[in-house]
Phi, psi and omega in degrees: 000133181286156176302323179295321178294317178298316179297321179295318178299316178300314179297316181296318178297320179290324182299321180268008180051050190296125172254329180230120179234136173252134180239126176259110183100089182292321186058220180264005175101359183298311180295322179299321178298315179296317179298314180300322178297330180271343183282165174299154181300336179260010183286154180235129176264123174258116185240134187241132178204141179284348184256106180302327180293328175298316182292328177293317176300315181296317179303315179295319180295320179296316180297316180296334178274001175092012180271134177295152183297336180280001179275348181224140176242120183258123179239112177282143177140170176290137183305318184287347172271328185273316187305320179299342180271353179274156188290134173300136176053028183260004186232146179269332183210139172237122180253121185251113178220049182249211182295118182297335179292341182256010188299325178292324176292322176298321179298313180300315179294321180298318180298326177287320184286329187279142170284159172303135184089354178285168189233131171252138183227128176248129180264146172081025185286348175281339180049050181055038177087355185286338181291341180251355179284147175273172180093174182299139181229156176294160183305322182297325178289320177298321177296318179297321177297319177297319178299312179303315180295315182299317180290319180298322185271352183288135175278348183267358186229148171246106188262161170205144177251116181265125182275059175245146181055230178262025174095126174245119175264119184240146176208134176268134177280126178290000000 
């Protein structure tokens, strides 16, 4: 994750005064650290990843960054298996950095999870420039194009595409 992307995540979390954030794709914890820095001091990050070792790295990174263990909830598993168990309208921000083939499903789950005024953020929507290139593209790029179209055309969302890192697609739920 680029420093600009991290700064944007921190800003977005602070903008919605985030107390509850759901993260799809824990990775090594870099995005989670930025989100936690932008969240309220009593905020909790719920992070989902199918790889337990990713969550272990993130747990260590959060601790090394000075965050108390009660600031993050780690749920191992596939996002589409875990997200349906999370509370409707219980989140201020949903950050999606998981399987690009599932991005439309993440959007549907995010709309259910977010409170009105909440924010959904998708990382990597430029796909290293492939989302705007002509010619045949892999399925993941076609899915990202569908995601961009769905968010742009939705009456329930106010979208913006931030040109930081590999692209952050953000949308506020009306």
